[in-house]
Coordinates of C-alpha atoms and ligand atoms in Angstrom, one line a residue:
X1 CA 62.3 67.7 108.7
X2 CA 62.3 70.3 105.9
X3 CA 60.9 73.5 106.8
X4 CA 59.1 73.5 102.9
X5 CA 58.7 69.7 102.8
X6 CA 54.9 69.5 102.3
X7 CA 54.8 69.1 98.8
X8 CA 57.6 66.7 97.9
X9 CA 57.0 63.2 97.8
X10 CA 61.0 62.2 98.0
X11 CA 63.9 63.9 99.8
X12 CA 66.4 66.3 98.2
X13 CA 69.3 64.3 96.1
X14 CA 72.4 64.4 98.1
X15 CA 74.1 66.9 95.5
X16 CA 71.5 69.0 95.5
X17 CA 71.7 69.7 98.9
X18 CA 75.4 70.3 98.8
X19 CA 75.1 72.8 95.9
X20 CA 72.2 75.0 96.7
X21 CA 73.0 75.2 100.7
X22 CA 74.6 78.5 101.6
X23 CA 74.6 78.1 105.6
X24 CA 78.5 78.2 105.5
X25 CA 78.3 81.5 103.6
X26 CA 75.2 83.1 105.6
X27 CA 75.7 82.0 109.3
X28 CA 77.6 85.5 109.3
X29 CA 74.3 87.0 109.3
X30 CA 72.9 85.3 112.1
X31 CA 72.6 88.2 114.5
X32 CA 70.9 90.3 112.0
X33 CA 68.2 87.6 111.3
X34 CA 67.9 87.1 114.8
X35 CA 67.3 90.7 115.5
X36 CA 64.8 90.4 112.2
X37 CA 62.7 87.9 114.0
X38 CA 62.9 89.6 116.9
X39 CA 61.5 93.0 115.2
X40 CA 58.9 90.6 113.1
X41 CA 57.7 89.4 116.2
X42 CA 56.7 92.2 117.9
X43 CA 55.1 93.1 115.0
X44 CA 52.8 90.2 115.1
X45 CA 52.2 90.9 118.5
X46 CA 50.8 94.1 117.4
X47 CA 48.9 93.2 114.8
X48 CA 47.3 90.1 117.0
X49 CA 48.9 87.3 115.5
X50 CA 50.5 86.3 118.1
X51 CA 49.1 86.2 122.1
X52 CA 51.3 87.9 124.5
X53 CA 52.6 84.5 125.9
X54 CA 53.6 83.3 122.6
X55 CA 54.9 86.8 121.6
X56 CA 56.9 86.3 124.7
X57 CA 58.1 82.9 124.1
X58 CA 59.3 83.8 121.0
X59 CA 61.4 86.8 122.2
X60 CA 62.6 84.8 125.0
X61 CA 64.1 82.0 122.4
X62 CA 65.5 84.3 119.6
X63 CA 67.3 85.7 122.6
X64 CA 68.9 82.7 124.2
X65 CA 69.9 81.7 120.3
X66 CA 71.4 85.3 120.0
X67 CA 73.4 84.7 123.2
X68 CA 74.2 81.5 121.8
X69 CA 75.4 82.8 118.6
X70 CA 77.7 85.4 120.4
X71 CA 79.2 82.9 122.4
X72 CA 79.8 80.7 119.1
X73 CA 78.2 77.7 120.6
X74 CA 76.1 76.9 117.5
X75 CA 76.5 73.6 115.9
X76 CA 74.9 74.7 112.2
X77 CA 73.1 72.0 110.5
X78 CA 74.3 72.0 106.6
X79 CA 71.4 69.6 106.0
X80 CA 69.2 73.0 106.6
X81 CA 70.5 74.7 104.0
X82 CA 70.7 78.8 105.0
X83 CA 71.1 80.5 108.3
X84 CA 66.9 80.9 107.9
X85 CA 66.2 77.3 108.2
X86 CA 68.6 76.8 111.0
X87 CA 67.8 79.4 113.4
X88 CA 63.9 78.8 113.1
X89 CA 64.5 75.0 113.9
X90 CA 66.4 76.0 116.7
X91 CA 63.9 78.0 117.6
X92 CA 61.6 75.9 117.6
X93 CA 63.4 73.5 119.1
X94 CA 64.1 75.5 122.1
X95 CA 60.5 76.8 122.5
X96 CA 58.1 73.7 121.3
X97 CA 55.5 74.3 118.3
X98 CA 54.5 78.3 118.9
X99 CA 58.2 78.4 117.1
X100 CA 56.2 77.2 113.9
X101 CA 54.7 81.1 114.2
X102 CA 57.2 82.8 113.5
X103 CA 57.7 83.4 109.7
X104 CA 53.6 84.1 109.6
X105 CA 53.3 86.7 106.6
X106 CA 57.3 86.7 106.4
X107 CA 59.4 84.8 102.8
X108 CA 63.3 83.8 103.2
X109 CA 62.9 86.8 100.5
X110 CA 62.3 89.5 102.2
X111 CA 63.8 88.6 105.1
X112 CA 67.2 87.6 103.6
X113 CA 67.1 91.0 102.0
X114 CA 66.6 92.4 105.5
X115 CA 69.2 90.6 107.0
X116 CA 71.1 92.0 104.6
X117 CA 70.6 95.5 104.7
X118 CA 71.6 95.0 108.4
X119 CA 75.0 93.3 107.6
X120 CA 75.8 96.4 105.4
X121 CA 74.5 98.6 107.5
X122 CA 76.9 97.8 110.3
X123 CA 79.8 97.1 108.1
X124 CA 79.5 100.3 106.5
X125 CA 79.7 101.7 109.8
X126 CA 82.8 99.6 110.6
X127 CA 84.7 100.4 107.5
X128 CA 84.2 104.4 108.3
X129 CA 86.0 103.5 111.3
X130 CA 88.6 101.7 109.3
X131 CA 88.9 104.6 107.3
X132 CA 89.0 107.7 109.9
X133 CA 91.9 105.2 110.9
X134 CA 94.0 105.7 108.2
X135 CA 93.4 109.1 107.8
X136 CA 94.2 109.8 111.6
X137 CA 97.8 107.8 110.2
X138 CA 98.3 110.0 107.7
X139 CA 97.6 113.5 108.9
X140 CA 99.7 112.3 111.8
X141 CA 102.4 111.5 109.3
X142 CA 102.3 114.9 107.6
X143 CA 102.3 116.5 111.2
X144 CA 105.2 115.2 112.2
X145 CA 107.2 115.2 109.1
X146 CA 105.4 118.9 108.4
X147 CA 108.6 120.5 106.4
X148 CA 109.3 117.2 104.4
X149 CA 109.5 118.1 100.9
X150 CA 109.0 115.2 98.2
X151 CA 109.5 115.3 94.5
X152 CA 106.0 115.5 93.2
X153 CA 105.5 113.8 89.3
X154 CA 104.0 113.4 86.6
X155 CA 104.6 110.9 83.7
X156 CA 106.7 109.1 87.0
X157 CA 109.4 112.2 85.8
X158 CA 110.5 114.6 88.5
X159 CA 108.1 117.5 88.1
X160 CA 107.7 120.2 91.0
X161 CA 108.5 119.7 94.7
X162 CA 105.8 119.1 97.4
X163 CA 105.5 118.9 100.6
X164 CA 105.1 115.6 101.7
X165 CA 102.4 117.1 104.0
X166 CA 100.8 117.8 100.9
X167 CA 101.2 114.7 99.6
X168 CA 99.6 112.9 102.5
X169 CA 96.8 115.0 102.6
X170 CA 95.7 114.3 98.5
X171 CA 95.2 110.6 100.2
X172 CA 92.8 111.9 103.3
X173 CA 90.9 113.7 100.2
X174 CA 90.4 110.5 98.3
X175 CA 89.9 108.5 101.7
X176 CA 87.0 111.3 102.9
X177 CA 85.5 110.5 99.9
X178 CA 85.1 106.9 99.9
X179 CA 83.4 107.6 103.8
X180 CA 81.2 109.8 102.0
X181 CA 79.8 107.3 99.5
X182 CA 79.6 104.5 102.1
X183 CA 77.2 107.1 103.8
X184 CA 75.4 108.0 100.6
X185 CA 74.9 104.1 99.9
X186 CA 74.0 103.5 103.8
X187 CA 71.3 106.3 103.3
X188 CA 69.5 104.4 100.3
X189 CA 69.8 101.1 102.4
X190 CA 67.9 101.7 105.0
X191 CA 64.6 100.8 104.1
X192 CA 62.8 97.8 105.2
X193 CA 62.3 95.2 102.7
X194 CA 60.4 93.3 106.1
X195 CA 56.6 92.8 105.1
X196 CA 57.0 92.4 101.4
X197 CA 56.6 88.8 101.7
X198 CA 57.9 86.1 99.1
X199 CA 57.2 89.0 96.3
X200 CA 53.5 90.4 96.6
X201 CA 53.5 91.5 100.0
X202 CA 52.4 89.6 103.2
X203 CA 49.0 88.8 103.7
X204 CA 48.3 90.3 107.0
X205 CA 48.2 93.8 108.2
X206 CA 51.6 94.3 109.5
X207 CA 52.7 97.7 110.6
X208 CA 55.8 97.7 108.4
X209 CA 56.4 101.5 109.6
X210 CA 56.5 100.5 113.5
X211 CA 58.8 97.4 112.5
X212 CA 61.1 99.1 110.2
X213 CA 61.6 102.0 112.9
X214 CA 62.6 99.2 115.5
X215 CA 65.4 97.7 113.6
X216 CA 66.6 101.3 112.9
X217 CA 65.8 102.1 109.0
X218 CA 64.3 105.2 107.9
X219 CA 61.4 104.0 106.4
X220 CA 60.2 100.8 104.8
X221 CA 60.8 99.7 100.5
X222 CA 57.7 101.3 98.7
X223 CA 57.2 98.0 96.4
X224 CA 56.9 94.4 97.6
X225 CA 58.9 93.4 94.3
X226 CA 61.8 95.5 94.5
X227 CA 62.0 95.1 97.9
X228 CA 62.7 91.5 97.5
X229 CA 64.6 91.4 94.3
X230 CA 67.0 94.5 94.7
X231 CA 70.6 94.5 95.4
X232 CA 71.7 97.7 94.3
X233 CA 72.5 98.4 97.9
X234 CA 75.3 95.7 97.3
X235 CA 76.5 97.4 94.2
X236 CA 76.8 100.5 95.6
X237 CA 79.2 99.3 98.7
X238 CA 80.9 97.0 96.8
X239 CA 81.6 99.8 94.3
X240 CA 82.7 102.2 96.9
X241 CA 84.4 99.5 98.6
X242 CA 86.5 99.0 95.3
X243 CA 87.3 102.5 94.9
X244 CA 88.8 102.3 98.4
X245 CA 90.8 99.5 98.0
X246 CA 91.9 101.2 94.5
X247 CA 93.0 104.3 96.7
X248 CA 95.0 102.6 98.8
X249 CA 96.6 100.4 96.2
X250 CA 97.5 103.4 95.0
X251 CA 99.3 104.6 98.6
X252 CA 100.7 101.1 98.8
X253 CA 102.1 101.6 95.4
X254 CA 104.1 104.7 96.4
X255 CA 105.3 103.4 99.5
X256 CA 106.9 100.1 97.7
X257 CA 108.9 102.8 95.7
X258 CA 109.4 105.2 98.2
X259 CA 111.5 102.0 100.0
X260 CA 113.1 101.2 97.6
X261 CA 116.6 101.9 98.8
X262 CA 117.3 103.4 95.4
X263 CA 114.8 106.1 96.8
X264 CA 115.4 105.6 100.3
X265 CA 112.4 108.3 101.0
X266 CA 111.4 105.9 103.6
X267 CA 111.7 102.9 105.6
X268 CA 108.9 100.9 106.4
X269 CA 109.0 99.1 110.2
X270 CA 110.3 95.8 110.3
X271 CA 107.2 95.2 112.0
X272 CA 105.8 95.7 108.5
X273 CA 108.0 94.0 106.7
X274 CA 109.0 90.5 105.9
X275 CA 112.0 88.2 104.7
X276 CA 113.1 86.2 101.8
X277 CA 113.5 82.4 102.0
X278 CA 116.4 82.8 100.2
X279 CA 117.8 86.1 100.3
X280 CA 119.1 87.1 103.7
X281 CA 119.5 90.6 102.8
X282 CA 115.8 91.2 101.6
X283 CA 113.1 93.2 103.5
X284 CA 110.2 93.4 101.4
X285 CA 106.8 95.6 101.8
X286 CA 104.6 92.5 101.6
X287 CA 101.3 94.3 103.3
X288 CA 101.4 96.8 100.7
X289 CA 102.1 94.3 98.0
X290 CA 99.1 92.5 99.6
X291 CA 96.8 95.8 100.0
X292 CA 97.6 96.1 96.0
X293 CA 97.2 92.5 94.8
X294 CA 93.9 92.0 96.6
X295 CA 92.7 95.2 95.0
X296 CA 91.9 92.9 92.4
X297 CA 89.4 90.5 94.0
X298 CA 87.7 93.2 95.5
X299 CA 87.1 95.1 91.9
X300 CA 85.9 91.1 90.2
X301 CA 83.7 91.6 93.2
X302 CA 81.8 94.4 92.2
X303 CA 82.1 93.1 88.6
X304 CA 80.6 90.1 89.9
X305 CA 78.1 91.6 90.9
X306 CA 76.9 93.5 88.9
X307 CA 76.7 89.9 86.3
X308 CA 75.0 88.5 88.9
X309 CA 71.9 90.9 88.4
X310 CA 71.9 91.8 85.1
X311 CA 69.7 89.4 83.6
X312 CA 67.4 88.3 86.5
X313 CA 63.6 89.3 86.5
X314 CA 61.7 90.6 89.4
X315 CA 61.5 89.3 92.0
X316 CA 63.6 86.8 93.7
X317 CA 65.6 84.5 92.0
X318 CA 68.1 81.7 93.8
X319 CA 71.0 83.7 92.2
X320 CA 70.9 86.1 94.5
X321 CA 72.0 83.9 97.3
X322 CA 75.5 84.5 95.7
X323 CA 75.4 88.4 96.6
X324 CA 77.1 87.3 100.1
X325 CA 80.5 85.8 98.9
X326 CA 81.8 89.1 97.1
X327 CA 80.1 91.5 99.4
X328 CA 81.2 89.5 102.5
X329 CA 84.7 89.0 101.2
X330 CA 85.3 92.5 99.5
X331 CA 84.2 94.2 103.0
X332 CA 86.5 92.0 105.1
X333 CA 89.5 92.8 102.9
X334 CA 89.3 96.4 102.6
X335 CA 88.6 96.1 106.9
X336 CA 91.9 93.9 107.1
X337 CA 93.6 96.4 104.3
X338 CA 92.5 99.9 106.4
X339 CA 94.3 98.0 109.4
X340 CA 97.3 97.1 108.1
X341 CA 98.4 100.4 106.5
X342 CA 97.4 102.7 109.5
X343 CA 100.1 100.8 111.0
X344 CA 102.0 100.8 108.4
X345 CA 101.8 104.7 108.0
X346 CA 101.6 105.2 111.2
X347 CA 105.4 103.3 111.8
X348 CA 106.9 104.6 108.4
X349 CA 110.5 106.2 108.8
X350 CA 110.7 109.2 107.1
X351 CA 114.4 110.1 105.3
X352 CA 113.6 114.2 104.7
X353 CA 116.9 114.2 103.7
X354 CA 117.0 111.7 100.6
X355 CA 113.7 113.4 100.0
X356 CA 115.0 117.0 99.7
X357 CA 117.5 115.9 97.5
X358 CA 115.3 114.0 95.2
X359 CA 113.1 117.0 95.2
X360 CA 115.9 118.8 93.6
X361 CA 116.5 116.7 91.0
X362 CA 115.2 117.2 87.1
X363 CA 115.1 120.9 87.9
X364 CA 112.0 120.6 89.7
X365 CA 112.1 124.3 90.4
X366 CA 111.9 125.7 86.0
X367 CA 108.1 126.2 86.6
X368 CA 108.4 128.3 89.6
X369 CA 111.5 130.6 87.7
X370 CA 109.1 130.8 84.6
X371 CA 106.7 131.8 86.8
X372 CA 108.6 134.6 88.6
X373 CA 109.7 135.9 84.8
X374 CA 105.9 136.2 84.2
X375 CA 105.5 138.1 87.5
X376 CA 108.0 141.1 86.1
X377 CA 106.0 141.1 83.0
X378 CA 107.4 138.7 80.5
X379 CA 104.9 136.4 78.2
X380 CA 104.9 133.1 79.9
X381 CA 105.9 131.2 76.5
X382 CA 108.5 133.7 76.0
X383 CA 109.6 132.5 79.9
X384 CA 109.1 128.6 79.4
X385 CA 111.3 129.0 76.3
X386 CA 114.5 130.9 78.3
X387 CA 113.8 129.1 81.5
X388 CA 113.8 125.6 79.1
X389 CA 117.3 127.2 78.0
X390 CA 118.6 127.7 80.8
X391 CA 117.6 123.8 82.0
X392 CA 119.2 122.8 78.8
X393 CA 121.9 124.6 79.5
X394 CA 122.5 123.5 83.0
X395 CA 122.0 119.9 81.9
X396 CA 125.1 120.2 79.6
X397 CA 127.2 121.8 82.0
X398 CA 126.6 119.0 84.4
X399 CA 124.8 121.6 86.6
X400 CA 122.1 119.7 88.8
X401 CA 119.6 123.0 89.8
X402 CA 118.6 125.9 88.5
X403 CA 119.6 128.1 91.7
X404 CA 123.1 126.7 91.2
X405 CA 123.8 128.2 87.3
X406 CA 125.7 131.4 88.2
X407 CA 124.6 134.9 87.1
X408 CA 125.9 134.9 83.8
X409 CA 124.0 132.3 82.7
X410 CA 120.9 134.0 83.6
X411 CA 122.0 136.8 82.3
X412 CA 122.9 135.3 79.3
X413 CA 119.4 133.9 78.3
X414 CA 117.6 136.6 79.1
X415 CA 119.8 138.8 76.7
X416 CA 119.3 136.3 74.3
X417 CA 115.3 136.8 73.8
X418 CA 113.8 137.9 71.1
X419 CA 111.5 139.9 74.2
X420 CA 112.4 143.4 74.6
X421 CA 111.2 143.3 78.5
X422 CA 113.3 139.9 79.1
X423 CA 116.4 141.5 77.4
X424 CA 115.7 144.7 79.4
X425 CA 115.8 142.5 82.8
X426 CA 118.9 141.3 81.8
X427 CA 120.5 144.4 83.0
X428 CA 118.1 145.4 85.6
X429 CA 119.9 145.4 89.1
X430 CA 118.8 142.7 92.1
X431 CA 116.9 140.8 89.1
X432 CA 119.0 137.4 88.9
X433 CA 119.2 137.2 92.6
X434 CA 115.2 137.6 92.6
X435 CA 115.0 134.9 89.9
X436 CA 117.3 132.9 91.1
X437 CA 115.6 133.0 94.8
X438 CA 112.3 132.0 92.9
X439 CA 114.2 128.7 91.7
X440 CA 114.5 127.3 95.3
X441 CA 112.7 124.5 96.1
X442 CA 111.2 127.3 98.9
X443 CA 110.8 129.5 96.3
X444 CA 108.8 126.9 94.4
X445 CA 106.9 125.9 97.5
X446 CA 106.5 129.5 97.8
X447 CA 105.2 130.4 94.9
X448 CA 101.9 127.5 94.7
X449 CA 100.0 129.4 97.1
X450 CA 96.7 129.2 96.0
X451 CA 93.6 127.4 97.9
X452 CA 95.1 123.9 97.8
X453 CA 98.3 124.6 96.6
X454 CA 101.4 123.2 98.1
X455 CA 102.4 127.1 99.7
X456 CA 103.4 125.7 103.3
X457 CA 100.9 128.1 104.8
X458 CA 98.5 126.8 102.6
X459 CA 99.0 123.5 103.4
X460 CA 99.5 124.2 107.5
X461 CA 95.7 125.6 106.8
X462 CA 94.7 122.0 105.3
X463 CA 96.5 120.2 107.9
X464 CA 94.6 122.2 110.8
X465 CA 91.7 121.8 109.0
X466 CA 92.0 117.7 109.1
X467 CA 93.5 118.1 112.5
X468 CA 90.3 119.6 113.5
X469 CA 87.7 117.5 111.4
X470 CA 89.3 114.4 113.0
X471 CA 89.9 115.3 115.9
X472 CA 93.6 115.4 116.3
X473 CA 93.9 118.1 118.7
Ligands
LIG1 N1 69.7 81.4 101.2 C1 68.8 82.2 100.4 C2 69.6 83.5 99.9 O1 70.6 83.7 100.5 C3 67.7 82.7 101.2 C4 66.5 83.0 100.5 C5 66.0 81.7 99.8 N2 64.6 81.9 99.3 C6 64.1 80.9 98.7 N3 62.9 81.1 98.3 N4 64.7 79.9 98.3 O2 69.2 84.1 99.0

């Protein structure tokens, strides 16, 4: 029997059923609407709607369907439409007709949205995991491969070496970030929608504080309507879900070039890699591919979304049934996404030699020698133009670094400035060697050493830092 059938006079068409049901979508919240009822009952207890036997009854059924549901031994009835339906006619299957009690002064309104808010709750919780994860791959990463030194870009052109520590560590920035707007968006979730009813607010004097408190919010929704009808909570997971999954598109991006043997920065495991059907000689980075392509899904999600609410009124509306697919599916794929590239960090082969010598490349080093120029006193556009010289220069002598033009060179543009100070240091004793230290990729390293710079002490102080914060040592 329908659970609202008292009014109709026929059944529901067969394709109606079909396309409003949502029980394959929703069974995933089971155990939060069975710890709902749970939490409602007791609070009908309280407020004497319920004797103790029948209070007790209750409990005792919602149980053995919760151990039920663990064990994945129930058979859901698509002719009952949403995970709602189901578990009450269980219930009240199981327990004879004080089951028909339960949902007094309760809606499938405001207790889907409570059910809800439970679901995000714990997968927020589980993506933090998922996160600390990866970050716990990465500062690893940068530990062990502490010295690494990687050709940091801009524009994709060779622009000034970093450590690869460094490197890593911009990442478990982003990554903290996304945990901390997962916990901002938990903190606005946990309120209670549980006592608001179908829209107005439930009809009998329900301690919404004592059952809020028992399912573990912080306090209960201040309006019946919103409580029912908002989904912002979902907006603002999926939203920092997508940023998540954009950040580590982003790290999957790298790493497909980094393997590229044309790089050959690293290797990613064979673990972690797959085949071609046809070519025998292929090893491809399919996770990360994966990680990037589904990036994509999870963003429609959130746009989804937010089309989805746009242009309902208050309060419930059948639309919002289709919160769960995006929400459900964006959550599982970043989970599944976090997994596969802690692995993937955590097994990726570092080459610190092709590194070092791609970090040399494109005279990574002309902003550090400007720099040094600036240090004796010279105008720094008066340094970027003899500095951009002597890169010229090199470049037509078929001279690959700055540190390896010889002294004359230096010598040379210096004299040739229109900057008395610059000419004067052409002559000065110990002065090319100084400048010509400062144009190591150590000297550049060297020379970044400001808070968050890529200074090697500076970014030991950032590692120990994440070390600490995650427990690493
Ligand atoms: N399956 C519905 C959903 O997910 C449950 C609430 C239905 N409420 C209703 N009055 N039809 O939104």
């Amino acid at each position: 029997m329908r659970l609202w059938g008292g009014r109709f006079g026929e059944g529901p068409d067969a394709r109606m059923a079909d396309f409003t049901r949502s029980i394959e979508v929703d069974a995933e919240l089971a155990l939060d609407d069975l710890a709902g009822s749970i939490a409602h009952v007791r609070g009908l207890a309280r407020a004497g709607l319920l004797a103790p036997d029948e209070a007790e009854a209750l409990e005792r059924g919602l149980a053995s369907l919760r151990e039920d549901v663990v064990a994945g031994a129930i058979a859901w009835d698509p002719s009952l439409e949403d995970v709602h339906m189901n578990l009450e006619t269980l219930l009240t299957e199981r327990v004879g007709p004080v089951g028909g009690k339960l949902h007094t002064g309760r809606s499938r309104n405001d207790q889907v949205a409570t059910d809800l808010r439970l679901w995000t709750r714990r997968a927020v919780g589980r993506l933090d995991e998922g996160i600390l994860g990866l970050e716990r791959a990465l500062v690893d990463l940068a530990d062990r491969e502490g010295d690494a030194v990687l050709a940091g870009t801009t524009h994709i052109q060779p622009a000034q070496p970093v450590l690869l520590a460094h490197h890593l560590l911009a990442y478990v920035e982003m990554l903290e970030r996304d945990r901390g707007r997962l916990a901002d968006a938990r903190r606005r979730l946990n309120v209670s929608p549980l006592g608001a009813g179908a829209l107005a607010g439930a009809g009998y004097p329900l301690d919404r504080g004592a059952t809020a408190a028992e399912l573990g919010f912080d306090g209960v929704s201040a309006n019946s309507l919103d409580a029912v009808s908002d989904r912002d909570f979902v907006v603002e997971v999926l939203a920092a879900v997508a940023l998540a999954m954009v950040h580590l598109s982003r790290l999957a991006e790298e790493v497909t070039w980094w393997s590229n043997p044309r790089f050959g920065f690293v290797r990613v495991a064979d673990a972690f890699s797959t085949g071609s059907s046809m070519m025998p000689n292929k090893k491809n980075p399919d996770p990360a591919e994966l990680v990037r392509g589904r990036t994509a899904g999870v963003i429609g999600a959130l746009a989804g979304m937010l089309t989805l609410i746009k242009g309902l009124p208050l309060a419930y509306q059948r639309d919002l049934q289709e919160d769960k697919p995006p929400l459900f599916a964006a959550v599982r794929t970043l989970d599944a996404s976090l997994s596969v590239m802690s692995g993937l960090v955590a097994t990726l082969a570092v080459n610190r030699d092709r590194m070092r010598s791609a970090a040399e490349e494109g005279f990574t080093t002309a902003t550090a020698l400007a720099d040094a120029l600036v240090r004796r006193g010279v105008p720094f556009r008066v340094a970027h133009n003899i500095v951009g010289g002597l890169v010229g220069g090199a470049e037509a002598e078929g001279i690959g670094t700055l540190a390896g033009l010889p002294d004359e060179a230096y010598r040379a543009a210096l004299d040739g400035s229109d900057d008395p100070l610059a000419r004067r240091l052409a002559h000065e004793r110990g002065v090319v060697a100084a400048l010509r230290a400062a144009a190591t990729v150590e000297g550049s390293l060297a020379s970044a050493d400001v808070v968050g710079g890529t200074a090697p002490q500076r970014v030991a102080e950032a590692l120990a830092a994440a070390k600490a914060r995650l427990g690493l040592e």
